[in-house]
Amino acid sequence: MNSFLKPITDFGKIDFEGQKLAENISTSILVVSAIISLVAGKMLDNMKLAMYIYLFGFVLTVLVVVPPYSFYNKNPVKWLKKSDFKSGNTILKEKPQ
Amino acid sequence: MNKPISRISSVASFSVTVFMFLVLAISIITANYQKVEDVKVNVQGVTVSKGGPYDYYDKTSSKADFARVKFDINTDLSKLFNWNTKQLFIYLMVEYDNTKNVDNKVIIWDRIIKRNGRKKFNLKKTLNKYLFRDFSLSLRDVKDANLTFVVERIPVMGFFTSRAEYSTKLDFPEIKN
């Protein structure tokens, strides 16, 4: 990839631990908001309110999960340096990365 | 979940899955099967006359027998509404047998009851809203005619359920010639 495009293509990327965390957060917020909207609709006899609670849960999930917050980037992948493989590593000689 | 665009896609797709289960749960817990207690349909009388109004699409309308049913309906349907009921569709249906066919069904009157509309009504000496005639031009040999009052519950989301609430016998007059 061209180096001048790197800031654009790498925008908002999060590390592997962050991806797992984002998956868990989005799943739990959506399921909990669905349960809350069902209970609130049943209690208050209001269909519109139930739908708005679920919509609010969806918007909240998007706001929490989509932007690359710093707590999603706490465990960056540590790549080995190129100089570590200069002697004796056959895999790297065949397929430089 | 690496890029923001893939996170938006993943959240949107899973939210639709959860919404499907939410709709299923709502349609199950609000299922509307209770009976209408106070409904009374009183038939005043049936008259049969030959020849109906001119109809461009029906060349037989001048030869066919048309029945006029006069009836009273007194009912209160406000208990059928819960938070997942959009409207009710109520109709009167005549079921009868004759020599040509069995199990004929003709809807002679209907009404839509909206959520914010009037749910309690007392109609007196109402005539059928739709033409009541037979496929075979003649209403002479009608047997076992029943007038049934059916309420179809239409939810905001979920399954339509319709149920016959009241049924009464309909006596057709003797037709000469």
Tab-separated table of C-alpha atoms in Angstrom, chain B:
chain	number	residue	atom	x	y	z
B	1	MET	CA	-14.622	-5.756	13.568
B	2	ASN	CA	-11.344	-4.244	12.448
B	3	LYS	CA	-12.432	-1.153	10.549
B	4	PRO	CA	-15.249	1.213	11.571
B	5	ILE	CA	-17.256	0.303	8.469
B	6	SER	CA	-17.121	-3.401	9.333
B	7	ARG	CA	-18.170	-2.591	12.917
B	8	ILE	CA	-21.201	-0.647	11.625
B	9	SER	CA	-22.097	-3.588	9.375
B	10	SER	CA	-21.756	-6.108	12.180
B	11	VAL	CA	-23.825	-4.044	14.649
B	12	ALA	CA	-26.554	-3.416	12.046
B	13	SER	CA	-26.809	-7.076	11.099
B	14	PHE	CA	-26.949	-8.331	14.679
B	15	SER	CA	-29.467	-5.625	15.657
B	16	VAL	CA	-31.855	-6.872	12.968
B	17	THR	CA	-31.512	-10.433	14.291
B	18	VAL	CA	-32.312	-9.275	17.831
B	19	PHE	CA	-35.226	-7.199	16.506
B	20	MET	CA	-36.693	-10.300	14.856
B	21	PHE	CA	-36.699	-12.130	18.190
B	22	LEU	CA	-38.147	-9.017	19.908
B	23	VAL	CA	-41.028	-8.937	17.419
B	24	LEU	CA	-41.609	-12.670	17.885
B	25	ALA	CA	-41.678	-12.282	21.679
B	26	ILE	CA	-44.085	-9.304	21.470
B	27	SER	CA	-46.414	-11.172	19.101
B	28	ILE	CA	-46.469	-14.195	21.423
B	29	ILE	CA	-47.086	-12.349	24.712
B	30	THR	CA	-49.800	-10.129	23.224
B	31	ALA	CA	-51.724	-12.871	21.411
B	32	ASN	CA	-55.350	-11.865	21.454
B	33	TYR	CA	-57.734	-14.781	21.836
B	34	GLN	CA	-60.245	-13.616	24.426
B	35	LYS	CA	-63.926	-13.846	23.725
B	36	VAL	CA	-66.298	-10.925	23.219
B	37	GLU	CA	-68.824	-11.283	26.022
B	38	ASP	CA	-71.579	-8.848	25.198
B	39	VAL	CA	-72.408	-9.185	21.537
B	40	LYS	CA	-75.946	-9.444	20.278
B	41	VAL	CA	-76.944	-9.766	16.619
B	42	ASN	CA	-80.672	-9.722	16.115
B	43	VAL	CA	-82.073	-10.481	12.677
B	44	GLN	CA	-85.221	-8.477	11.937
B	45	GLY	CA	-86.047	-10.234	8.714
B	46	VAL	CA	-84.962	-11.353	5.274
B	47	THR	CA	-86.682	-10.308	2.088
B	48	VAL	CA	-85.817	-11.705	-1.335
B	49	SER	CA	-86.548	-9.866	-4.562
B	50	LYS	CA	-85.798	-10.644	-8.164
B	51	GLY	CA	-83.524	-8.344	-10.114
B	52	GLY	CA	-80.823	-6.160	-8.671
B	53	PRO	CA	-79.232	-2.883	-9.695
B	54	TYR	CA	-77.715	-2.514	-13.156
B	55	ASP	CA	-74.145	-3.784	-13.218
B	56	TYR	CA	-71.934	-3.415	-16.292
B	57	TYR	CA	-69.848	-6.450	-15.320
B	58	ASP	CA	-72.787	-8.670	-14.393
B	59	LYS	CA	-75.281	-9.344	-17.175
B	60	THR	CA	-77.269	-11.737	-14.986
B	61	SER	CA	-78.130	-9.181	-12.319
B	62	SER	CA	-81.614	-8.547	-13.743
B	63	LYS	CA	-82.471	-12.266	-13.479
B	64	ALA	CA	-80.915	-13.105	-10.132
B	65	ASP	CA	-82.498	-13.199	-6.686
B	66	PHE	CA	-81.179	-10.648	-4.242
B	67	ALA	CA	-81.709	-10.894	-0.515
B	68	ARG	CA	-81.958	-7.979	1.901
B	69	VAL	CA	-81.124	-8.748	5.502
B	70	LYS	CA	-82.197	-6.343	8.204
B	71	PHE	CA	-80.387	-6.713	11.500
B	72	ASP	CA	-79.428	-5.050	14.790
B	73	ILE	CA	-75.937	-5.277	16.300
B	74	ASN	CA	-75.203	-4.318	19.866
B	75	THR	CA	-71.650	-4.887	21.060
B	76	ASP	CA	-68.719	-3.525	23.006
B	77	LEU	CA	-65.290	-4.433	21.626
B	78	SER	CA	-63.080	-2.207	23.779
B	79	LYS	CA	-61.735	-5.170	25.774
B	80	LEU	CA	-60.124	-6.639	22.659
B	81	PHE	CA	-57.637	-3.808	22.348
B	82	ASN	CA	-54.211	-4.236	23.926
B	83	TRP	CA	-50.912	-2.481	23.190
B	84	ASN	CA	-50.321	-4.575	20.103
B	85	THR	CA	-53.719	-4.184	18.438
B	86	LYS	CA	-53.892	-1.868	15.467
B	87	GLN	CA	-57.516	-2.323	14.467
B	88	LEU	CA	-60.319	-4.834	14.318
B	89	PHE	CA	-62.096	-5.957	11.193
B	90	ILE	CA	-65.603	-7.152	11.981
B	91	TYR	CA	-67.943	-8.700	9.472
B	92	LEU	CA	-71.219	-10.554	9.146
B	93	MET	CA	-71.062	-13.703	7.087
B	94	VAL	CA	-73.948	-15.860	5.867
B	95	GLU	CA	-73.196	-19.554	5.449
B	96	TYR	CA	-75.733	-21.711	3.686
B	97	ASP	CA	-76.198	-24.778	1.520
B	98	ASN	CA	-78.314	-25.114	-1.585
B	99	THR	CA	-78.790	-27.751	-4.251
B	100	LYS	CA	-76.021	-26.468	-6.494
B	101	ASN	CA	-73.279	-25.955	-3.899
B	102	VAL	CA	-72.558	-26.655	-0.256
B	103	ASP	CA	-70.855	-24.388	2.265
B	104	ASN	CA	-71.499	-21.076	0.504
B	105	LYS	CA	-70.143	-18.058	2.336
B	106	VAL	CA	-71.254	-14.515	1.628
B	107	ILE	CA	-70.031	-11.473	3.518
B	108	ILE	CA	-72.894	-9.018	3.725
B	109	TRP	CA	-71.618	-6.307	6.048
B	110	ASP	CA	-68.278	-5.204	7.481
B	111	ARG	CA	-66.663	-2.445	9.438
B	112	ILE	CA	-63.140	-1.450	10.492
B	113	ILE	CA	-62.734	-0.421	14.123
B	114	LYS	CA	-59.662	1.730	14.552
B	115	ARG	CA	-57.613	1.965	17.708
B	116	ASN	CA	-58.701	5.546	18.421
B	117	GLY	CA	-62.205	5.143	17.074
B	118	ARG	CA	-65.478	4.173	18.652
B	119	LYS	CA	-65.453	0.638	20.025
B	120	LYS	CA	-68.948	0.405	21.435
B	121	PHE	CA	-71.880	0.655	19.080
B	122	ASN	CA	-75.527	-0.105	18.803
B	123	LEU	CA	-76.783	-0.371	15.241
B	124	LYS	CA	-80.492	-0.669	14.674
B	125	LYS	CA	-82.364	-1.858	11.569
B	126	THR	CA	-79.247	-1.936	9.392
B	127	LEU	CA	-79.394	-3.383	5.902
B	128	ASN	CA	-76.640	-5.419	4.308
B	129	LYS	CA	-73.857	-3.297	2.884
B	130	TYR	CA	-72.945	-5.644	0.040
B	131	LEU	CA	-75.212	-7.399	-2.439
B	132	PHE	CA	-76.318	-10.834	-1.312
B	133	ARG	CA	-77.026	-13.145	-4.211
B	134	ASP	CA	-76.208	-16.691	-5.127
B	135	PHE	CA	-73.918	-17.953	-7.849
B	136	SER	CA	-76.812	-19.888	-9.340
B	137	LEU	CA	-79.232	-16.903	-9.662
B	138	SER	CA	-81.774	-18.454	-7.317
B	139	LEU	CA	-82.101	-18.216	-3.543
B	140	ARG	CA	-85.104	-20.547	-3.559
B	141	ASP	CA	-83.649	-23.699	-2.034
B	142	VAL	CA	-81.443	-22.266	0.710
B	143	LYS	CA	-80.953	-24.649	3.620
B	144	ASP	CA	-79.301	-24.243	7.012
B	145	ALA	CA	-78.533	-20.558	6.661
B	146	ASN	CA	-76.513	-19.110	9.526
B	147	LEU	CA	-75.538	-15.539	10.184
B	148	THR	CA	-72.120	-15.361	11.844
B	149	PHE	CA	-70.455	-12.358	13.434
B	150	VAL	CA	-66.689	-12.627	13.008
B	151	VAL	CA	-64.009	-10.444	14.578
B	152	GLU	CA	-60.577	-10.405	12.979
B	153	ARG	CA	-57.882	-8.965	15.214
B	154	ILE	CA	-55.186	-7.073	13.324
B	155	PRO	CA	-52.048	-6.496	15.412
B	156	VAL	CA	-49.296	-3.939	14.895
B	157	MET	CA	-46.881	-6.862	14.627
B	158	GLY	CA	-47.681	-10.539	14.814
B	159	PHE	CA	-50.356	-12.886	13.598
B	160	PHE	CA	-53.897	-12.136	12.463
B	161	THR	CA	-56.468	-14.119	14.407
B	162	SER	CA	-60.095	-14.261	13.446
B	163	ARG	CA	-62.819	-15.859	15.448
B	164	ALA	CA	-66.571	-16.303	15.150
B	165	GLU	CA	-68.165	-14.597	18.138
B	166	TYR	CA	-71.850	-15.065	17.569
B	167	SER	CA	-73.971	-17.183	15.299
B	168	THR	CA	-77.688	-17.125	14.706
B	169	LYS	CA	-80.108	-18.858	12.385
B	170	LEU	CA	-81.358	-17.014	9.331
B	171	ASP	CA	-84.832	-17.853	8.059
B	172	PHE	CA	-85.352	-17.269	4.381
B	173	PRO	CA	-88.886	-16.562	3.181
B	174	GLU	CA	-90.756	-18.941	0.920
B	175	ILE	CA	-90.342	-17.862	-2.673
B	176	LYS	CA	-93.199	-18.539	-5.050
B	177	ASN	CA	-92.835	-19.262	-8.777
